[in-house]
Amino acid sequence: MSGGYFDRSTYAMREIADTIERDIARALKPKPEKIQEDYWTIYEKDSFGSYHNYKDFMSFGSYEDAESFLLRDKIIVKAKQKYANRRFFDDGVVYQSTKRYMSDVPDDEQIPVLYSIHHCVYDRYPYDSNVLELSDETLDAMKEAYRQIRIAEIYATRVDWMMSGDDSEDSFRERIKEDLEEFEKEYATKDWTFSDDNDE
């Protein structure tokens, strides 16, 4: 077996380049059609600095459905106007607990736990899709990263072989030139949409 001066570290360089190549191919794959999400959910603010989903995450088909679910809890009522005016939530529409109070409230102020019914509308890819979205500028930079790493791998491999005694200095210089020329031809005609690990 040839080489060994760098303890086979050059293989790690190829693995990095191959991973970049696979990611570029994944980003260039046709994207599945997006699914529109349109639902209502309930947020709970039980500390001054943050809020989270009420109970576990739940989605509702309408504001009325979410409100009906929330108000089943008899200690939750429409909030006093002063809490809505303080805009604890983006939409400013809030409900409050009559028994529970926020933690971490500054200046010893007592503020009830607050709730908001939030409308969520966005598009998403199916959860089982393997989608990677990258801009053209980022893809160009990744292609250049791949190129530079492969060139570094060629230099490191040839130095490895020379320093391990497998190549003479003349052979070292000659093989670097040949390997770089071969790689540049490969790079110039590379099909970035293809990868051995592409999903069918």
PDB file of C-alpha atoms in Angstrom:
ATOM      1  CA  MET A   1       0.000   0.000   0.000  1.00  0.00           C
ATOM      2  CA  SER A   2       1.342   3.410  -0.969  1.00  0.00           C
ATOM      3  CA  GLY A   3       1.503   6.581   1.081  1.00  0.00           C
ATOM      4  CA  GLY A   4       1.010   6.874   4.811  1.00  0.00           C
ATOM      5  CA  TYR A   5       3.142   9.911   5.628  1.00  0.00           C
ATOM      6  CA  PHE A   6       0.014  11.865   6.594  1.00  0.00           C
ATOM      7  CA  ASP A   7      -1.554   8.828   8.266  1.00  0.00           C
ATOM      8  CA  ARG A   8      -4.287   8.585   5.607  1.00  0.00           C
ATOM      9  CA  SER A   9      -5.628  12.068   6.471  1.00  0.00           C
ATOM     10  CA  THR A  10      -6.023  12.780   2.761  1.00  0.00           C
ATOM     11  CA  TYR A  11      -9.024  10.430   2.770  1.00  0.00           C
ATOM     12  CA  ALA A  12     -10.796  12.825   5.124  1.00  0.00           C
ATOM     13  CA  MET A  13     -10.278  15.614   2.582  1.00  0.00           C
ATOM     14  CA  ARG A  14     -12.020  13.558  -0.104  1.00  0.00           C
ATOM     15  CA  GLU A  15     -14.862  12.753   2.285  1.00  0.00           C
ATOM     16  CA  ILE A  16     -15.409  16.467   2.909  1.00  0.00           C
ATOM     17  CA  ALA A  17     -15.411  17.189  -0.825  1.00  0.00           C
ATOM     18  CA  ASP A  18     -17.815  14.302  -1.473  1.00  0.00           C
ATOM     19  CA  THR A  19     -20.182  15.592   1.215  1.00  0.00           C
ATOM     20  CA  ILE A  20     -20.178  19.062  -0.358  1.00  0.00           C
ATOM     21  CA  GLU A  21     -20.861  17.470  -3.752  1.00  0.00           C
ATOM     22  CA  ARG A  22     -23.851  15.528  -2.345  1.00  0.00           C
ATOM     23  CA  ASP A  23     -25.264  18.646  -0.710  1.00  0.00           C
ATOM     24  CA  ILE A  24     -25.006  20.605  -3.954  1.00  0.00           C
ATOM     25  CA  ALA A  25     -26.809  17.804  -5.802  1.00  0.00           C
ATOM     26  CA  ARG A  26     -29.518  17.732  -3.130  1.00  0.00           C
ATOM     27  CA  ALA A  27     -30.010  21.493  -3.372  1.00  0.00           C
ATOM     28  CA  LEU A  28     -30.354  21.238  -7.173  1.00  0.00           C
ATOM     29  CA  LYS A  29     -32.969  18.473  -7.073  1.00  0.00           C
ATOM     30  CA  PRO A  30     -36.506  19.444  -8.157  1.00  0.00           C
ATOM     31  CA  LYS A  31     -38.492  20.473  -5.100  1.00  0.00           C
ATOM     32  CA  PRO A  32     -41.794  18.781  -4.195  1.00  0.00           C
ATOM     33  CA  GLU A  33     -44.927  20.889  -4.156  1.00  0.00           C
ATOM     34  CA  LYS A  34     -45.379  22.773  -0.916  1.00  0.00           C
ATOM     35  CA  ILE A  35     -48.284  22.150   1.430  1.00  0.00           C
ATOM     36  CA  GLN A  36     -50.122  25.179   2.770  1.00  0.00           C
ATOM     37  CA  GLU A  37     -50.568  25.239   6.527  1.00  0.00           C
ATOM     38  CA  ASP A  38     -53.493  27.363   7.754  1.00  0.00           C
ATOM     39  CA  TYR A  39     -54.579  26.850  11.339  1.00  0.00           C
ATOM     40  CA  TRP A  40     -55.077  28.460  14.736  1.00  0.00           C
ATOM     41  CA  THR A  41     -53.114  27.628  17.868  1.00  0.00           C
ATOM     42  CA  ILE A  42     -53.009  28.831  21.478  1.00  0.00           C
ATOM     43  CA  TYR A  43     -50.017  30.481  23.147  1.00  0.00           C
ATOM     44  CA  GLU A  44     -49.537  30.679  26.895  1.00  0.00           C
ATOM     45  CA  LYS A  45     -47.381  33.312  28.599  1.00  0.00           C
ATOM     46  CA  ASP A  46     -46.614  32.105  32.119  1.00  0.00           C
ATOM     47  CA  SER A  47     -43.349  34.006  32.514  1.00  0.00           C
ATOM     48  CA  PHE A  48     -42.546  37.606  31.655  1.00  0.00           C
ATOM     49  CA  GLY A  49     -39.728  36.838  29.237  1.00  0.00           C
ATOM     50  CA  SER A  50     -41.262  34.186  26.971  1.00  0.00           C
ATOM     51  CA  TYR A  51     -44.322  32.269  25.866  1.00  0.00           C
ATOM     52  CA  HIS A  52     -45.021  28.762  24.557  1.00  0.00           C
ATOM     53  CA  ASN A  53     -47.830  26.586  23.245  1.00  0.00           C
ATOM     54  CA  TYR A  54     -50.710  26.059  25.638  1.00  0.00           C
ATOM     55  CA  LYS A  55     -50.554  22.497  26.978  1.00  0.00           C
ATOM     56  CA  ASP A  56     -49.055  20.478  24.115  1.00  0.00           C
ATOM     57  CA  PHE A  57     -49.101  21.884  20.598  1.00  0.00           C
ATOM     58  CA  MET A  58     -52.629  21.792  19.195  1.00  0.00           C
ATOM     59  CA  SER A  59     -54.073  23.176  15.980  1.00  0.00           C
ATOM     60  CA  PHE A  60     -57.645  24.250  15.314  1.00  0.00           C
ATOM     61  CA  GLY A  61     -59.569  24.883  12.131  1.00  0.00           C
ATOM     62  CA  SER A  62     -60.953  28.243  13.263  1.00  0.00           C
ATOM     63  CA  TYR A  63     -60.548  30.960  15.862  1.00  0.00           C
ATOM     64  CA  GLU A  64     -63.882  29.931  17.363  1.00  0.00           C
ATOM     65  CA  ASP A  65     -62.753  26.322  17.807  1.00  0.00           C
ATOM     66  CA  ALA A  66     -59.573  27.417  19.578  1.00  0.00           C
ATOM     67  CA  GLU A  67     -61.454  29.883  21.775  1.00  0.00           C
ATOM     68  CA  SER A  68     -64.048  27.290  22.709  1.00  0.00           C
ATOM     69  CA  PHE A  69     -61.288  24.846  23.711  1.00  0.00           C
ATOM     70  CA  LEU A  70     -59.426  27.468  25.737  1.00  0.00           C
ATOM     71  CA  LEU A  71     -62.507  28.665  27.613  1.00  0.00           C
ATOM     72  CA  ARG A  72     -63.381  25.151  28.745  1.00  0.00           C
ATOM     73  CA  ASP A  73     -60.910  25.930  31.478  1.00  0.00           C
ATOM     74  CA  LYS A  74     -63.198  27.849  33.837  1.00  0.00           C
ATOM     75  CA  ILE A  75     -60.370  29.916  35.321  1.00  0.00           C
ATOM     76  CA  ILE A  76     -59.552  31.455  31.888  1.00  0.00           C
ATOM     77  CA  VAL A  77     -61.501  34.561  30.805  1.00  0.00           C
ATOM     78  CA  LYS A  78     -61.151  37.446  28.357  1.00  0.00           C
ATOM     79  CA  ALA A  79     -58.256  39.587  29.549  1.00  0.00           C
ATOM     80  CA  LYS A  80     -58.628  43.057  30.950  1.00  0.00           C
ATOM     81  CA  GLN A  81     -57.925  45.752  28.368  1.00  0.00           C
ATOM     82  CA  LYS A  82     -54.725  46.883  30.101  1.00  0.00           C
ATOM     83  CA  TYR A  83     -53.085  43.534  29.320  1.00  0.00           C
ATOM     84  CA  ALA A  84     -54.137  43.703  25.665  1.00  0.00           C
ATOM     85  CA  ASN A  85     -52.808  47.263  25.465  1.00  0.00           C
ATOM     86  CA  ARG A  86     -49.383  46.149  26.696  1.00  0.00           C
ATOM     87  CA  ARG A  87     -49.039  43.910  23.623  1.00  0.00           C
ATOM     88  CA  PHE A  88     -47.719  40.808  25.333  1.00  0.00           C
ATOM     89  CA  PHE A  89     -48.538  39.046  22.031  1.00  0.00           C
ATOM     90  CA  ASP A  90     -48.198  40.381  18.487  1.00  0.00           C
ATOM     91  CA  ASP A  91     -51.936  40.385  17.833  1.00  0.00           C
ATOM     92  CA  GLY A  92     -52.740  42.047  21.151  1.00  0.00           C
ATOM     93  CA  VAL A  93     -55.788  39.833  21.743  1.00  0.00           C
ATOM     94  CA  VAL A  94     -55.431  38.037  25.049  1.00  0.00           C
ATOM     95  CA  TYR A  95     -57.146  35.938  27.656  1.00  0.00           C
ATOM     96  CA  GLN A  96     -56.097  35.648  31.267  1.00  0.00           C
ATOM     97  CA  SER A  97     -56.124  33.231  34.138  1.00  0.00           C
ATOM     98  CA  THR A  98     -58.057  34.249  37.244  1.00  0.00           C
ATOM     99  CA  LYS A  99     -55.923  32.049  39.497  1.00  0.00           C
ATOM    100  CA  ARG A 100     -52.423  31.737  38.033  1.00  0.00           C
ATOM    101  CA  TYR A 101     -49.752  34.458  37.755  1.00  0.00           C
ATOM    102  CA  MET A 102     -46.578  34.929  35.729  1.00  0.00           C
ATOM    103  CA  SER A 103     -43.171  34.180  37.163  1.00  0.00           C
ATOM    104  CA  ASP A 104     -40.175  36.496  36.720  1.00  0.00           C
ATOM    105  CA  VAL A 105     -42.285  39.656  36.677  1.00  0.00           C
ATOM    106  CA  PRO A 106     -40.175  42.805  37.219  1.00  0.00           C
ATOM    107  CA  ASP A 107     -40.757  45.196  40.127  1.00  0.00           C
ATOM    108  CA  ASP A 108     -42.949  42.727  41.989  1.00  0.00           C
ATOM    109  CA  GLU A 109     -45.873  43.461  39.655  1.00  0.00           C
ATOM    110  CA  GLN A 110     -48.506  40.726  39.666  1.00  0.00           C
ATOM    111  CA  ILE A 111     -49.602  39.817  36.142  1.00  0.00           C
ATOM    112  CA  PRO A 112     -51.924  36.891  35.438  1.00  0.00           C
ATOM    113  CA  VAL A 113     -50.892  34.121  33.083  1.00  0.00           C
ATOM    114  CA  LEU A 114     -52.022  35.280  29.634  1.00  0.00           C
ATOM    115  CA  TYR A 115     -53.162  33.403  26.529  1.00  0.00           C
ATOM    116  CA  SER A 116     -53.441  34.341  22.864  1.00  0.00           C
ATOM    117  CA  ILE A 117     -55.089  32.584  19.922  1.00  0.00           C
ATOM    118  CA  HIS A 118     -52.699  32.874  17.016  1.00  0.00           C
ATOM    119  CA  HIS A 119     -53.363  32.399  13.304  1.00  0.00           C
ATOM    120  CA  CYS A 120     -50.591  30.476  11.487  1.00  0.00           C
ATOM    121  CA  VAL A 121     -50.402  30.601   7.688  1.00  0.00           C
ATOM    122  CA  TYR A 122     -47.331  29.359   5.838  1.00  0.00           C
ATOM    123  CA  ASP A 123     -46.179  26.957   3.154  1.00  0.00           C
ATOM    124  CA  ARG A 124     -43.978  23.978   3.929  1.00  0.00           C
ATOM    125  CA  TYR A 125     -42.523  20.987   2.156  1.00  0.00           C
ATOM    126  CA  PRO A 126     -43.892  17.538   3.044  1.00  0.00           C
ATOM    127  CA  TYR A 127     -42.239  16.321   6.248  1.00  0.00           C
ATOM    128  CA  ASP A 128     -40.705  13.264   4.552  1.00  0.00           C
ATOM    129  CA  SER A 129     -39.069  15.278   1.754  1.00  0.00           C
ATOM    130  CA  ASN A 130     -35.288  15.663   1.650  1.00  0.00           C
ATOM    131  CA  VAL A 131     -35.136  19.319   0.628  1.00  0.00           C
ATOM    132  CA  LEU A 132     -32.153  21.646   0.843  1.00  0.00           C
ATOM    133  CA  GLU A 133     -32.725  25.241  -0.249  1.00  0.00           C
ATOM    134  CA  LEU A 134     -29.604  27.259  -1.076  1.00  0.00           C
ATOM    135  CA  SER A 135     -29.178  30.422  -3.147  1.00  0.00           C
ATOM    136  CA  ASP A 136     -27.266  30.402  -6.443  1.00  0.00           C
ATOM    137  CA  GLU A 137     -24.546  32.504  -4.797  1.00  0.00           C
ATOM    138  CA  THR A 138     -24.142  29.953  -2.007  1.00  0.00           C
ATOM    139  CA  LEU A 139     -24.059  27.063  -4.471  1.00  0.00           C
ATOM    140  CA  ASP A 140     -21.333  28.828  -6.483  1.00  0.00           C
ATOM    141  CA  ALA A 141     -19.286  29.275  -3.300  1.00  0.00           C
ATOM    142  CA  MET A 142     -19.790  25.601  -2.389  1.00  0.00           C
ATOM    143  CA  LYS A 143     -18.649  24.534  -5.856  1.00  0.00           C
ATOM    144  CA  GLU A 144     -15.484  26.576  -5.401  1.00  0.00           C
ATOM    145  CA  ALA A 145     -15.018  25.067  -1.920  1.00  0.00           C
ATOM    146  CA  TYR A 146     -15.292  21.603  -3.495  1.00  0.00           C
ATOM    147  CA  ARG A 147     -12.726  22.606  -6.144  1.00  0.00           C
ATOM    148  CA  GLN A 148     -10.220  23.987  -3.647  1.00  0.00           C
ATOM    149  CA  ILE A 149     -10.509  20.970  -1.335  1.00  0.00           C
ATOM    150  CA  ARG A 150      -9.989  18.558  -4.237  1.00  0.00           C
ATOM    151  CA  ILE A 151      -6.920  20.528  -5.344  1.00  0.00           C
ATOM    152  CA  ALA A 152      -5.594  20.462  -1.772  1.00  0.00           C
ATOM    153  CA  GLU A 153      -6.237  16.714  -1.699  1.00  0.00           C
ATOM    154  CA  ILE A 154      -4.199  16.245  -4.895  1.00  0.00           C
ATOM    155  CA  TYR A 155      -1.256  18.194  -3.468  1.00  0.00           C
ATOM    156  CA  ALA A 156      -1.442  16.403  -0.123  1.00  0.00           C
ATOM    157  CA  THR A 157      -1.633  12.965  -1.768  1.00  0.00           C
ATOM    158  CA  ARG A 158       1.351  13.599  -3.998  1.00  0.00           C
ATOM    159  CA  VAL A 159       3.424  14.969  -1.071  1.00  0.00           C
ATOM    160  CA  ASP A 160       2.316  11.952   0.987  1.00  0.00           C
ATOM    161  CA  TRP A 161       3.581   9.543  -1.663  1.00  0.00           C
ATOM    162  CA  MET A 162       6.884  11.376  -2.114  1.00  0.00           C
ATOM    163  CA  MET A 163       7.596  11.669   1.616  1.00  0.00           C
ATOM    164  CA  SER A 164       6.679   8.000   2.080  1.00  0.00           C
ATOM    165  CA  GLY A 165       9.274   7.044  -0.523  1.00  0.00           C
ATOM    166  CA  ASP A 166       6.824   5.878  -3.197  1.00  0.00           C
ATOM    167  CA  ASP A 167       7.572   8.721  -5.643  1.00  0.00           C
ATOM    168  CA  SER A 168      10.791  10.499  -6.536  1.00  0.00           C
ATOM    169  CA  GLU A 169      10.912  14.300  -6.554  1.00  0.00           C
ATOM    170  CA  ASP A 170      10.701  14.314 -10.356  1.00  0.00           C
ATOM    171  CA  SER A 171       7.727  11.944 -10.278  1.00  0.00           C
ATOM    172  CA  PHE A 172       6.136  14.049  -7.544  1.00  0.00           C
ATOM    173  CA  ARG A 173       6.200  17.200  -9.683  1.00  0.00           C
ATOM    174  CA  GLU A 174       5.117  15.392 -12.824  1.00  0.00           C
ATOM    175  CA  ARG A 175       2.202  13.589 -11.183  1.00  0.00           C
ATOM    176  CA  ILE A 176       0.935  16.776  -9.508  1.00  0.00           C
ATOM    177  CA  LYS A 177       0.769  18.432 -12.916  1.00  0.00           C
ATOM    178  CA  GLU A 178      -1.004  15.438 -14.479  1.00  0.00           C
ATOM    179  CA  ASP A 179      -3.493  15.080 -11.596  1.00  0.00           C
ATOM    180  CA  LEU A 180      -4.358  18.785 -11.611  1.00  0.00           C
ATOM    181  CA  GLU A 181      -4.909  18.809 -15.377  1.00  0.00           C
ATOM    182  CA  GLU A 182      -7.141  15.742 -15.130  1.00  0.00           C
ATOM    183  CA  PHE A 183      -9.129  17.242 -12.270  1.00  0.00           C
ATOM    184  CA  GLU A 184      -9.665  20.584 -14.013  1.00  0.00           C
ATOM    185  CA  LYS A 185     -11.077  18.744 -17.053  1.00  0.00           C
ATOM    186  CA  GLU A 186     -13.378  16.760 -14.752  1.00  0.00           C
ATOM    187  CA  TYR A 187     -14.447  19.924 -12.912  1.00  0.00           C
ATOM    188  CA  ALA A 188     -15.176  21.843 -16.125  1.00  0.00           C
ATOM    189  CA  THR A 189     -17.654  19.178 -17.317  1.00  0.00           C
ATOM    190  CA  LYS A 190     -19.054  18.174 -13.931  1.00  0.00           C
ATOM    191  CA  ASP A 191     -22.774  17.391 -13.665  1.00  0.00           C
ATOM    192  CA  TRP A 192     -23.610  18.886 -10.271  1.00  0.00           C
ATOM    193  CA  THR A 193     -27.111  17.412 -10.290  1.00  0.00           C
ATOM    194  CA  PHE A 194     -25.729  13.881 -10.037  1.00  0.00           C
ATOM    195  CA  SER A 195     -24.465  12.198  -6.886  1.00  0.00           C
ATOM    196  CA  ASP A 196     -23.973   8.529  -6.016  1.00  0.00           C
ATOM    197  CA  ASP A 197     -26.133   9.150  -2.939  1.00  0.00           C
ATOM    198  CA  ASN A 198     -28.988  10.864  -4.816  1.00  0.00           C
ATOM    199  CA  ASP A 199     -32.398   9.596  -3.746  1.00  0.00           C
ATOM    200  CA  GLU A 200     -34.376   7.847  -6.427  1.00  0.00           C
TER     201      GLU A 200
END
